[in-house]
PDB file of C-alpha atoms in Angstrom:
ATOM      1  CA  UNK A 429     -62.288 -53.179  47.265  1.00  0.00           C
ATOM      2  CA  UNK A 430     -60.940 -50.296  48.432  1.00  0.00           C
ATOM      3  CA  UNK A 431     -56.984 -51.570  47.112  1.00  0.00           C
ATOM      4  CA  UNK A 432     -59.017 -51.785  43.994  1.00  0.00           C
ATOM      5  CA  UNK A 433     -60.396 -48.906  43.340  1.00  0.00           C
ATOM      6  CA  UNK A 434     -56.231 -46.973  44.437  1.00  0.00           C
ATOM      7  CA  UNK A 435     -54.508 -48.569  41.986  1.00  0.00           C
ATOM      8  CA  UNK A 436     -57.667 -47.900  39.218  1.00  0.00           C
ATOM      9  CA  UNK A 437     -56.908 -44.348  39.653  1.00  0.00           C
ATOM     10  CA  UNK A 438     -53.412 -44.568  39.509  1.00  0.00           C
ATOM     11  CA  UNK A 439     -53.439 -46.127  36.496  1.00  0.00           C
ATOM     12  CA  UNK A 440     -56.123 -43.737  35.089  1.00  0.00           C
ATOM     13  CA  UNK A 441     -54.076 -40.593  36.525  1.00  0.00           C
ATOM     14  CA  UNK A 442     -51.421 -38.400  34.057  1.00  0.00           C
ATOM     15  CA  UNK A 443     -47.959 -38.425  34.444  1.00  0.00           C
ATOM     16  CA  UNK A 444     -46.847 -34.780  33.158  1.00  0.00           C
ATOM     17  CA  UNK A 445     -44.318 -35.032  30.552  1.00  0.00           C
ATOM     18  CA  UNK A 446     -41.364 -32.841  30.214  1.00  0.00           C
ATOM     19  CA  UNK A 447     -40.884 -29.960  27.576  1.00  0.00           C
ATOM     20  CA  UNK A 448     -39.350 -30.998  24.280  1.00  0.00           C
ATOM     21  CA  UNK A 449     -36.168 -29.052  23.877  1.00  0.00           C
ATOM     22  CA  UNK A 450     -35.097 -27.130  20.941  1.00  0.00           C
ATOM     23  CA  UNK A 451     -32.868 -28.344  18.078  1.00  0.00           C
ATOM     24  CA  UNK A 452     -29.492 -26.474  18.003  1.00  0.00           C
ATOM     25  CA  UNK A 453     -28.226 -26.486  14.684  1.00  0.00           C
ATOM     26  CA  UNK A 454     -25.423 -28.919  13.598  1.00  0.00           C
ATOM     27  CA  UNK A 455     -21.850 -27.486  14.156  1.00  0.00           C
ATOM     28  CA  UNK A 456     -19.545 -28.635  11.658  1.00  0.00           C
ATOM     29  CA  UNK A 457     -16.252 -30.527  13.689  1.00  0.00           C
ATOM     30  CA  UNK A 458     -13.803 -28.450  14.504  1.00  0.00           C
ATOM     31  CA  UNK A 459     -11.312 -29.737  12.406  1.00  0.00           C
ATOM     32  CA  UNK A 460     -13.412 -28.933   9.282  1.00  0.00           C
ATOM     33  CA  UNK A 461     -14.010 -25.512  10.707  1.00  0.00           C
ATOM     34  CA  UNK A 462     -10.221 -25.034  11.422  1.00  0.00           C
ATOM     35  CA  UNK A 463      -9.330 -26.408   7.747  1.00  0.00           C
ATOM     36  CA  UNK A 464     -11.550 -23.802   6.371  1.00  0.00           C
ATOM     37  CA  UNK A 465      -9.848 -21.005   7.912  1.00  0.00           C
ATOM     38  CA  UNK A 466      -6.431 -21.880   7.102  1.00  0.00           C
ATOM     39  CA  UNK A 467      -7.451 -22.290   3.194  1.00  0.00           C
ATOM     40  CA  UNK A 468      -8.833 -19.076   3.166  1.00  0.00           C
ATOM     41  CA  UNK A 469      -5.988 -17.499   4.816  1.00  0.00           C
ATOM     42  CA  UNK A 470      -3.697 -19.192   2.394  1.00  0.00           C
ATOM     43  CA  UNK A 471      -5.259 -18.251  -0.524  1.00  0.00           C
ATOM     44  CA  UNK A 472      -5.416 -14.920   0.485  1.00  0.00           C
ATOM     45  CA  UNK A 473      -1.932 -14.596   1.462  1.00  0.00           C
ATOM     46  CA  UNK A 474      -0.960 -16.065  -2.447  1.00  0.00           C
ATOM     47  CA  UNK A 475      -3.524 -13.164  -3.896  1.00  0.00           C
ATOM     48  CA  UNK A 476      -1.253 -10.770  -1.587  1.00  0.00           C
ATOM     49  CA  UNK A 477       1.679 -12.509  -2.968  1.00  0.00           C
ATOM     50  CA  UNK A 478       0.551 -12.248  -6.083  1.00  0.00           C
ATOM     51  CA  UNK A 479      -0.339  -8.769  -6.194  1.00  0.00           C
ATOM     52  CA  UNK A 480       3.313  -7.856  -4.716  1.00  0.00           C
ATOM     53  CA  UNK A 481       5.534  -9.628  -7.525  1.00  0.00           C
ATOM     54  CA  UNK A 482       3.342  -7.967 -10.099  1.00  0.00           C
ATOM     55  CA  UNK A 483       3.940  -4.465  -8.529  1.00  0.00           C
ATOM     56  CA  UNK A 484       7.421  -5.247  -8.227  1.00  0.00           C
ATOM     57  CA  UNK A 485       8.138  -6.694 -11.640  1.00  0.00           C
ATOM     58  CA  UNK A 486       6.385  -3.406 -13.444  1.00  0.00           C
ATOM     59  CA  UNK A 487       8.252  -1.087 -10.692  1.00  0.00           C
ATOM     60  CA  UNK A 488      11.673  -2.255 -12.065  1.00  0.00           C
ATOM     61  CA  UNK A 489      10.874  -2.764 -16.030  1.00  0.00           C
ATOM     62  CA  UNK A 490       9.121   1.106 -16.003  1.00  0.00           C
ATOM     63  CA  UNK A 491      11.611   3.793 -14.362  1.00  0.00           C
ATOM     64  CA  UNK A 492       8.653   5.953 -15.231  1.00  0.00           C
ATOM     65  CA  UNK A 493       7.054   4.417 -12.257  1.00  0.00           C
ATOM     66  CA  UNK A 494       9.747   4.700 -10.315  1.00  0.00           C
ATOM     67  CA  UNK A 495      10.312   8.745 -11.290  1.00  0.00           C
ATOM     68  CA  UNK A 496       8.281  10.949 -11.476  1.00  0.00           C
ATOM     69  CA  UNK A 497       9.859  12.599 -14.509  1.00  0.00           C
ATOM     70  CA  UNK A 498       9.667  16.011 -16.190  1.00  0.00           C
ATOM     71  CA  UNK A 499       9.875  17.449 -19.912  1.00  0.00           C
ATOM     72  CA  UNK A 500       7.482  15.977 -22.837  1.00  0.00           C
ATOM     73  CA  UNK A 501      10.219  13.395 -24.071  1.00  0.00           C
ATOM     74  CA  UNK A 502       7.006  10.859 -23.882  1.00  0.00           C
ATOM     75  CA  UNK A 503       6.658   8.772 -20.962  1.00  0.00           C
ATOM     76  CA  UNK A 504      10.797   8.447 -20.394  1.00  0.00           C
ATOM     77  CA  UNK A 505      12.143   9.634 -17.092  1.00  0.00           C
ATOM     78  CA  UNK A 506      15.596  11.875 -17.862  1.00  0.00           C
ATOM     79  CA  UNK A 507      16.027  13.165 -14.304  1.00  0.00           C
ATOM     80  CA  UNK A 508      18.974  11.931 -12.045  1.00  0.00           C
ATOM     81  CA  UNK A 509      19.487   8.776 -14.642  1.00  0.00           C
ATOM     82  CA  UNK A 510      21.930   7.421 -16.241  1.00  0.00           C
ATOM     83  CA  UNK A 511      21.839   8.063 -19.840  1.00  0.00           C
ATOM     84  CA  UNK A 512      25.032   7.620 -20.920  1.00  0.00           C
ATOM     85  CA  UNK A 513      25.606   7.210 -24.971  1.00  0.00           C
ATOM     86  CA  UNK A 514      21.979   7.846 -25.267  1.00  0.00           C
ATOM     87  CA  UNK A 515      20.514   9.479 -28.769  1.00  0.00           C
ATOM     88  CA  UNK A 516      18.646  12.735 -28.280  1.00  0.00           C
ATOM     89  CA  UNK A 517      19.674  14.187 -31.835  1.00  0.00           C
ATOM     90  CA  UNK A 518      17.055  16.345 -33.270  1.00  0.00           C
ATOM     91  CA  UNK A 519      14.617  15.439 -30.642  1.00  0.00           C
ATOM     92  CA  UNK A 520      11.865  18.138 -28.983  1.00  0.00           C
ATOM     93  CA  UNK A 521      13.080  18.193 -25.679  1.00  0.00           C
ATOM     94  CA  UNK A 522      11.686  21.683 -24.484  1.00  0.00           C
ATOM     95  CA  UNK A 523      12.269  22.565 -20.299  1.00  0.00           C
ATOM     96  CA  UNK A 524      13.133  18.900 -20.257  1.00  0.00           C
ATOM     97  CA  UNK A 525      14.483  17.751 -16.673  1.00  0.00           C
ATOM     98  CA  UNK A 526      18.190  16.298 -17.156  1.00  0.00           C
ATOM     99  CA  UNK A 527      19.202  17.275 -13.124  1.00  0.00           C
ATOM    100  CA  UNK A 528      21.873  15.241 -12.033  1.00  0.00           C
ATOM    101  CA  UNK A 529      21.263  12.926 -14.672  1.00  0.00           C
ATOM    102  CA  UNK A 530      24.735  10.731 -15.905  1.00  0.00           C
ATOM    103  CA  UNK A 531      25.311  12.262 -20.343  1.00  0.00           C
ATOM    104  CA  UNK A 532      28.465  10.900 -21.028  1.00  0.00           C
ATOM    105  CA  UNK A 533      29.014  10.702 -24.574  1.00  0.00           C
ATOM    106  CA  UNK A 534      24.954  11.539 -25.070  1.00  0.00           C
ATOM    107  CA  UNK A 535      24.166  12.951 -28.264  1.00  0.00           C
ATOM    108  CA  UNK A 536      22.211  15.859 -28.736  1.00  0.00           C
ATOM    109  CA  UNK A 537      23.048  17.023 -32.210  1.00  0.00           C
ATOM    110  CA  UNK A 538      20.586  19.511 -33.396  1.00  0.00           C
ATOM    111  CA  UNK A 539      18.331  19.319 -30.410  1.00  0.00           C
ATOM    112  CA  UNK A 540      15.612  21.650 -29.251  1.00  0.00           C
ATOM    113  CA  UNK A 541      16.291  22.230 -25.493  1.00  0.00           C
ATOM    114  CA  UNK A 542      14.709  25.495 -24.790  1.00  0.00           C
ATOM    115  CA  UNK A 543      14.577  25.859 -21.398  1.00  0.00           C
ATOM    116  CA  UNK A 544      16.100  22.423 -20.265  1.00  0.00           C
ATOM    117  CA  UNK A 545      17.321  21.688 -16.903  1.00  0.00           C
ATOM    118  CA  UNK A 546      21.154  20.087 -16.687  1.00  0.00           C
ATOM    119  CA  UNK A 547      21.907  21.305 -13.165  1.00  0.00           C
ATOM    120  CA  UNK A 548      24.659  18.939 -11.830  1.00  0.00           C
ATOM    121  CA  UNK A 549      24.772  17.076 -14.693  1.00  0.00           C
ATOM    122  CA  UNK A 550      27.699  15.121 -16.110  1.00  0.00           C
ATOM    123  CA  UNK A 551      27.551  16.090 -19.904  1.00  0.00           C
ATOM    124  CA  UNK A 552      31.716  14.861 -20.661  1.00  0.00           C
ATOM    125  CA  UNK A 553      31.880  14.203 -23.987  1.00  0.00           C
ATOM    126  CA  UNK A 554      28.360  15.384 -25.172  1.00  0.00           C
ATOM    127  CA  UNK A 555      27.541  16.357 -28.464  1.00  0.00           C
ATOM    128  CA  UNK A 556      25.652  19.643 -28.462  1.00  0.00           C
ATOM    129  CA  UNK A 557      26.708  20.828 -31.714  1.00  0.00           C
ATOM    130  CA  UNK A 558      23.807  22.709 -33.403  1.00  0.00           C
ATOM    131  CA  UNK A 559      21.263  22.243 -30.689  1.00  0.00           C
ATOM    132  CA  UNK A 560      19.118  25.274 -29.425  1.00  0.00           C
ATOM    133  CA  UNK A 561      20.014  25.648 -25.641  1.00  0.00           C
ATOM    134  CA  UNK A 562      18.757  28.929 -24.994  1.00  0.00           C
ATOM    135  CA  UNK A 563      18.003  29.473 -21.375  1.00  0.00           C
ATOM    136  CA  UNK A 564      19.103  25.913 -20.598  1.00  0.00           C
ATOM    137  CA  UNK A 565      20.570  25.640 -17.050  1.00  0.00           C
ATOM    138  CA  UNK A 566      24.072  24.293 -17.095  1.00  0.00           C
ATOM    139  CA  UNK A 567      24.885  25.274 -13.129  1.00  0.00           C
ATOM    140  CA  UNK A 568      27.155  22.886 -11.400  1.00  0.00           C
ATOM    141  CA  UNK A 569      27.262  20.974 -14.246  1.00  0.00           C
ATOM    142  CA  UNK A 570      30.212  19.092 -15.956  1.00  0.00           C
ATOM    143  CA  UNK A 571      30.454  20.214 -19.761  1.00  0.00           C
ATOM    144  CA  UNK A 572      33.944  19.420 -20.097  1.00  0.00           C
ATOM    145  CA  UNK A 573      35.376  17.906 -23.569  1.00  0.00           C
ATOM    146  CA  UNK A 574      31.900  18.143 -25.045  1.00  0.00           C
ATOM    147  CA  UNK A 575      30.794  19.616 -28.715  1.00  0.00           C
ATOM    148  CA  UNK A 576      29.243  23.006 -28.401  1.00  0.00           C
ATOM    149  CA  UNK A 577      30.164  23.544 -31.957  1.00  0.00           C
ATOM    150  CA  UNK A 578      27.322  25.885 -33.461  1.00  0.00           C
ATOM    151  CA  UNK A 579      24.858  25.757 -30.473  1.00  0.00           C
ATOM    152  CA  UNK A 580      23.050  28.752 -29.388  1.00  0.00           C
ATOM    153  CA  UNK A 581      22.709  28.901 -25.639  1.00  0.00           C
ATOM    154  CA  UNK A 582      21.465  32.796 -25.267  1.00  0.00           C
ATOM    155  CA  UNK A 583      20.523  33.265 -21.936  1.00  0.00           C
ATOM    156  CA  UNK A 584      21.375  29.888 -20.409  1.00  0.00           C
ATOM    157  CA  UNK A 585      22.764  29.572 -16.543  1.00  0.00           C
ATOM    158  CA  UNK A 586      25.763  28.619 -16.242  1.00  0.00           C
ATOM    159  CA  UNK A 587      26.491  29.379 -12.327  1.00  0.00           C
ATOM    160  CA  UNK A 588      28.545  27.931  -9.909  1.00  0.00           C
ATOM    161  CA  UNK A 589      31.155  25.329 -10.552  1.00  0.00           C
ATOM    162  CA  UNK A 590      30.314  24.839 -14.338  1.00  0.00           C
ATOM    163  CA  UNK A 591      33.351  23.822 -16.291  1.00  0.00           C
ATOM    164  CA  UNK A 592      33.111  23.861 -19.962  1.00  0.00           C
ATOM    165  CA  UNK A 593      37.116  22.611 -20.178  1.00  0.00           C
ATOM    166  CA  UNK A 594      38.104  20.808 -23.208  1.00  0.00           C
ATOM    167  CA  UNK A 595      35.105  21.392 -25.196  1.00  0.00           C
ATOM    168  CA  UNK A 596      34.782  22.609 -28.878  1.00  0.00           C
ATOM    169  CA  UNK A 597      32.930  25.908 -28.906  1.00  0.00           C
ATOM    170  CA  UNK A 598      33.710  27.085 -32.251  1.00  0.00           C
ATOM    171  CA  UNK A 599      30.815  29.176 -33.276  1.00  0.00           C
ATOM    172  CA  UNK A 600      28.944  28.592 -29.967  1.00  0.00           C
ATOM    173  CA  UNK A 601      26.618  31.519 -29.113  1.00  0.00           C
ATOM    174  CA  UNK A 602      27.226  32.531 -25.696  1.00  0.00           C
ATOM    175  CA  UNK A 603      25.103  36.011 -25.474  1.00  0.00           C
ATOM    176  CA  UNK A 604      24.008  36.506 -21.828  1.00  0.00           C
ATOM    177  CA  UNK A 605      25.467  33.547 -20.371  1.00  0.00           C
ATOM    178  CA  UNK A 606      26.407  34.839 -16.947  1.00  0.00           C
ATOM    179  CA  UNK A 607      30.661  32.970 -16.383  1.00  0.00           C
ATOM    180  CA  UNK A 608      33.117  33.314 -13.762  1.00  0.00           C
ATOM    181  CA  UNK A 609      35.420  35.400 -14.930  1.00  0.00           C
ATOM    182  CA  UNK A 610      38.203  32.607 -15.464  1.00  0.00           C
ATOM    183  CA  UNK A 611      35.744  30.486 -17.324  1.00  0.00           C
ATOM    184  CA  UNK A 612      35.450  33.263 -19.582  1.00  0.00           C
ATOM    185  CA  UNK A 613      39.014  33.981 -19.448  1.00  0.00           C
ATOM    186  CA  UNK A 614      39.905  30.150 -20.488  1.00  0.00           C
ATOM    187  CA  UNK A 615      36.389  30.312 -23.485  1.00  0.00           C
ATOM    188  CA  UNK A 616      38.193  33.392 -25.147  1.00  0.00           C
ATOM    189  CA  UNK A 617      41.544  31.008 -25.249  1.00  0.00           C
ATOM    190  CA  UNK A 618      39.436  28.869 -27.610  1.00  0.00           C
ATOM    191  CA  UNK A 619      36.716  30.874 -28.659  1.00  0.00           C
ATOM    192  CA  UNK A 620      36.090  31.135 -32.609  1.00  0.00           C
ATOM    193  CA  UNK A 621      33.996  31.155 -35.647  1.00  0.00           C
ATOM    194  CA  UNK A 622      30.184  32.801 -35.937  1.00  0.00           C
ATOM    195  CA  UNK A 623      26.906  31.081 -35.001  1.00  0.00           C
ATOM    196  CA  UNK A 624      24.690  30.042 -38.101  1.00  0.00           C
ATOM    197  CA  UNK A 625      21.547  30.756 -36.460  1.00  0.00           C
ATOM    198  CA  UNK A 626      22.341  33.956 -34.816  1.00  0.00           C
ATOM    199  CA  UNK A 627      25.037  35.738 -37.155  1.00  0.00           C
ATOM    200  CA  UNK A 628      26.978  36.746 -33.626  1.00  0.00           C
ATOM    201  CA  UNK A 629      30.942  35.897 -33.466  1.00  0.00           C
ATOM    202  CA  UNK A 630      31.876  33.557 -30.360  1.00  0.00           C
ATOM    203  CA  UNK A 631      34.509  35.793 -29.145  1.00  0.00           C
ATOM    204  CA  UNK A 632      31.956  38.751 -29.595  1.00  0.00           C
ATOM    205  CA  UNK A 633      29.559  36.811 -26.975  1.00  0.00           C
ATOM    206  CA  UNK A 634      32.434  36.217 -24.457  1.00  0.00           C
ATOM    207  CA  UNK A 635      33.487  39.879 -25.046  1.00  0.00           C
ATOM    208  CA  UNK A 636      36.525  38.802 -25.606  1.00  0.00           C
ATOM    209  CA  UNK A 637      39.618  41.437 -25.750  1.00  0.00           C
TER     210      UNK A 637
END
C-alpha cells in the first residue's frame, strides 16, 4: 500500500521545465555576406573610375580648365600657350594675358590690345600692323622680323632684353616707349613714314638725330 501510494505521487508531481530561449535572427552565410561586399566595392570603384576618365577627358579637350586664363578673348586661355599662326586680326583683346605665350607668325592685324601683356613672349614673325598697342608690355619679349607697320604702341614697356630686330616699323608710333639705347640706335636705322592714327613721324618718336 504504502509502494502504492510513492509512485501515485510521483506520477502526480511536476517536473519543472526549462526556459524557452530566444530566436536569434537568421544570419545570411558568409559567403553571401562576403559576395555582397565585394559587389559593392566594385561598383563603387567603376563609379570612381568613371568619374576620373570623365575629369580627365574634359581636362585635356578644355585648356580653359587647365589655365586659368586672363583678358576677355571669351573663354580661350592665351597665357604661356602656344599660339602659333593663330588669327587675332581685328579682335577686342583689351589687357589680354599673352605671357610667355609661343606667336610665331600670329596675326594681329588691326587689333585692339590696350593694355595687353606679351612679357617673354615669342612674337617672330607677327603681324601687328595697324593694331592699337598702347601700353602693351613687350619686356623680354622676342619681336624680331615682325610687322609693326602703322601700329601705335604709346606708352608700351618694352624693358629688358626686348629685340624688335628685323621688323617693319614704318610708321610705327613709338611715343614713350622706354628702349635701350642701342635698340633705339638700330629703330632709327629703319625708322620711317608717319602713323595714321596719331599724325606723329616714326623717327620723331625714336628722337631720332
Amino acid at each position: 500500500m504504502g509502494v502504492l501510494l510513492l509512485n501515485n505521487s510521483l506520477c502526480s508531481a511536476k517536473i519543472p521545465t526549462k526556459p524557452a530561449l530566444p530566436l536569434l535572427p537568421k544570419l545570411p552565410p558568409a559567403s553571401v555576406s562576403l559576395s555582397t561586399s565585394r559587389s559593392q566595392v566594385v561598383r563603387d570603384l567603376a563609379k570612381t573610375g568613371l568619374l576620373a576618365v570623365l575629369s580627365a577627358s574634359v581636362f585635356l579637350s578644355d585648356p580653359a580648365l587647365a589655365y586659368k586664363g586672363g583678358g576677355p578673348y571669351g573663354a580661350g586661355v592665351t597665357r604661356g600657350q602656344d599660339l602659333t599662326g593663330m588669327d587675332f586680326s581685328g579682335k577686342t583683346l583689351i589687357k589680354q594675358d599673352f605671357k610667355t605665350s609661343i606667336l610665331r607668325q600670329a596675326n594681329f592685324k588691326g587689333a585692339k590690345l590696350l593694355g595687353a601683356s606679351f612679357f617673354d613672349a615669342d612674337l617672330t614673325g607677327a603681324d601687328l600692323s595697324d593694331a592699337d598697342l598702347r601700353s602693351a608690355d613687350f619686356s623680354l619679349a622676342n619681336v624680331t622680323k615682325a610687322n609693326l607697320s602703322n601700329a601705335n604702341l604709346e606708352g608700351a614697356l618694352a624693358t629688358g632684353n626686348t629685340s624688335f630686330r628685323g621688323s617693319n616699323i614704318t610708321g610705327a608710333d613709338f611715343t614713350d616707349v622706354p628702349l635701350r639705347e642701342d635698340q633705339r640706335e638700330y629703330l632709327c636705322k629703319v625708322a620711317d613714314g608717319v602713323n595714321p592714327t596719331t599724325g606723329n613721324a616714326t623717327r620723331e618718336t625714336l628722337f631720332c638725330n
